[in-house]
Structures are given as C-alpha cells and as structure tokens.
Amino acid sequence: MKQNLKKRVRFGRLFDIYGGLLTKKQQQCLKLYFHEDLSLTEIAEELEVSRQAIHDILKRSEQLLEKHENRLELLLREDSERKMMELVLNLLETGDASKKARALKILNKMCSKDDY
C-alpha cells in the first residue's frame, strides 16, 4: 500500500513537471485522476470511453513521464536542491558561526551552477 502511494505521488510530481509534453487527452485524464481524484471508472464515464482505455492512457502517460525524467532529470534535481536547502536551514538554525559559513558556501555553490 505504501509503495503504491509513493508511486502515485511520484507520478503526480512528474505530471506537474512534464505534463505539458503530453497530449490534451492524456492531460485531461491525468488532471481528473490527480486533481479531481476520480477513479478510473469515473474518468471513463466522464470521457465516455472504457475503463481499460483510461488504464492504458495512464500507463502510457506514466511511461512517457518517466522517459522525460530519465532524459532531463528535473525531478531528481528538484529533490537534490530541496535536500541541500534543508541542510542549509539546519546549519543556519544552529547559531554556530562555522556552520553558518558552511551554509553560505553551499548557497554560493548552488547559485553559481552553470548547468541551468
């Protein structure tokens, strides 16, 4: 159960990042699935297609989103930067001058990345 939730959250995050690269039908289906929290049956009724068609659209969309992530790694980068920001916040909260200096170094390194 926990694994399914993790997978669904990842899929939703990938959709937020790469959703614009999908077809209108795929986008509509995923919006109903994630934003409206409709079941496959409810989406099928709304779009007047079979439940199997919705299942296939979701599977194909998931594969496409993963393909985009494998190439561009935007979600990976976002997660990495979030971890770095958490580290910086923790360092700054200590009040220790040497840790604040380390936090400043990390921030400077993050801001001077040339790979954007």
mmCIF file of N, CA, C and O in Angstrom, residues 25 28-29 32 42-49 54 57:
data_model
loop_
_atom_site.group_PDB
_atom_site.id
_atom_site.type_symbol
_atom_site.label_atom_id
_atom_site.label_comp_id
_atom_site.label_asym_id
_atom_site.label_seq_id
_atom_site.Cartn_x
_atom_site.Cartn_y
_atom_site.Cartn_z
ATOM 1 N N LYS A 25 -5.590 14.838 -24.422
ATOM 2 C CA LYS A 25 -6.377 13.741 -23.843
ATOM 3 C C LYS A 25 -5.660 13.155 -22.622
ATOM 4 O O LYS A 25 -6.282 12.885 -21.598
ATOM 5 N N GLN A 28 -5.934 15.690 -19.806
ATOM 6 C CA GLN A 28 -7.280 15.706 -19.247
ATOM 7 C C GLN A 28 -7.488 14.507 -18.324
ATOM 8 O O GLN A 28 -8.011 14.640 -17.208
ATOM 9 N N CYS A 29 -7.066 13.357 -18.767
ATOM 10 C CA CYS A 29 -7.210 12.133 -17.987
ATOM 11 C C CYS A 29 -6.421 12.237 -16.669
ATOM 12 O O CYS A 29 -6.933 11.910 -15.591
ATOM 13 N N LEU A 32 -8.016 14.687 -14.156
ATOM 14 C CA LEU A 32 -9.153 14.069 -13.477
ATOM 15 C C LEU A 32 -8.675 13.068 -12.425
ATOM 16 O O LEU A 32 -9.252 12.955 -11.345
ATOM 17 N N GLU A 42 -14.804 6.340 -12.966
ATOM 18 C CA GLU A 42 -15.413 7.676 -13.045
ATOM 19 C C GLU A 42 -14.846 8.474 -14.213
ATOM 20 O O GLU A 42 -15.589 9.168 -14.911
ATOM 21 N N ILE A 43 -13.556 8.355 -14.436
ATOM 22 C CA ILE A 43 -12.931 9.056 -15.567
ATOM 23 C C ILE A 43 -13.473 8.496 -16.877
ATOM 24 O O ILE A 43 -13.796 9.256 -17.796
ATOM 25 N N ALA A 44 -13.586 7.181 -16.946
ATOM 26 C CA ALA A 44 -14.115 6.528 -18.154
ATOM 27 C C ALA A 44 -15.528 7.019 -18.453
ATOM 28 O O ALA A 44 -15.855 7.310 -19.610
ATOM 29 N N GLU A 45 -16.346 7.134 -17.434
ATOM 30 C CA GLU A 45 -17.712 7.633 -17.625
ATOM 31 C C GLU A 45 -17.699 9.079 -18.100
ATOM 32 O O GLU A 45 -18.431 9.448 -19.015
ATOM 33 N N GLU A 46 -16.855 9.892 -17.488
ATOM 34 C CA GLU A 46 -16.770 11.315 -17.844
ATOM 35 C C GLU A 46 -16.306 11.503 -19.288
ATOM 36 O O GLU A 46 -16.812 12.350 -20.009
ATOM 37 N N LEU A 47 -15.337 10.707 -19.703
ATOM 38 C CA LEU A 47 -14.776 10.848 -21.055
ATOM 39 C C LEU A 47 -15.471 9.947 -22.071
ATOM 40 O O LEU A 47 -15.094 9.947 -23.250
ATOM 41 N N GLU A 48 -16.433 9.161 -21.586
ATOM 42 C CA GLU A 48 -17.210 8.267 -22.443
ATOM 43 C C GLU A 48 -16.335 7.281 -23.220
ATOM 44 O O GLU A 48 -16.450 7.114 -24.434
ATOM 45 N N VAL A 49 -15.440 6.660 -22.476
ATOM 46 C CA VAL A 49 -14.592 5.593 -23.017
ATOM 47 C C VAL A 49 -14.594 4.446 -22.006
ATOM 48 O O VAL A 49 -15.163 4.571 -20.922
ATOM 49 N N ILE A 54 -8.839 4.118 -20.175
ATOM 50 C CA ILE A 54 -8.262 5.034 -19.186
ATOM 51 C C ILE A 54 -7.025 4.406 -18.560
ATOM 52 O O ILE A 54 -5.991 5.070 -18.402
ATOM 53 N N ILE A 57 -4.238 4.738 -21.042
ATOM 54 C CA ILE A 57 -3.760 6.130 -21.115
ATOM 55 C C ILE A 57 -2.865 6.444 -19.926
ATOM 56 O O ILE A 57 -1.788 7.054 -20.082
#
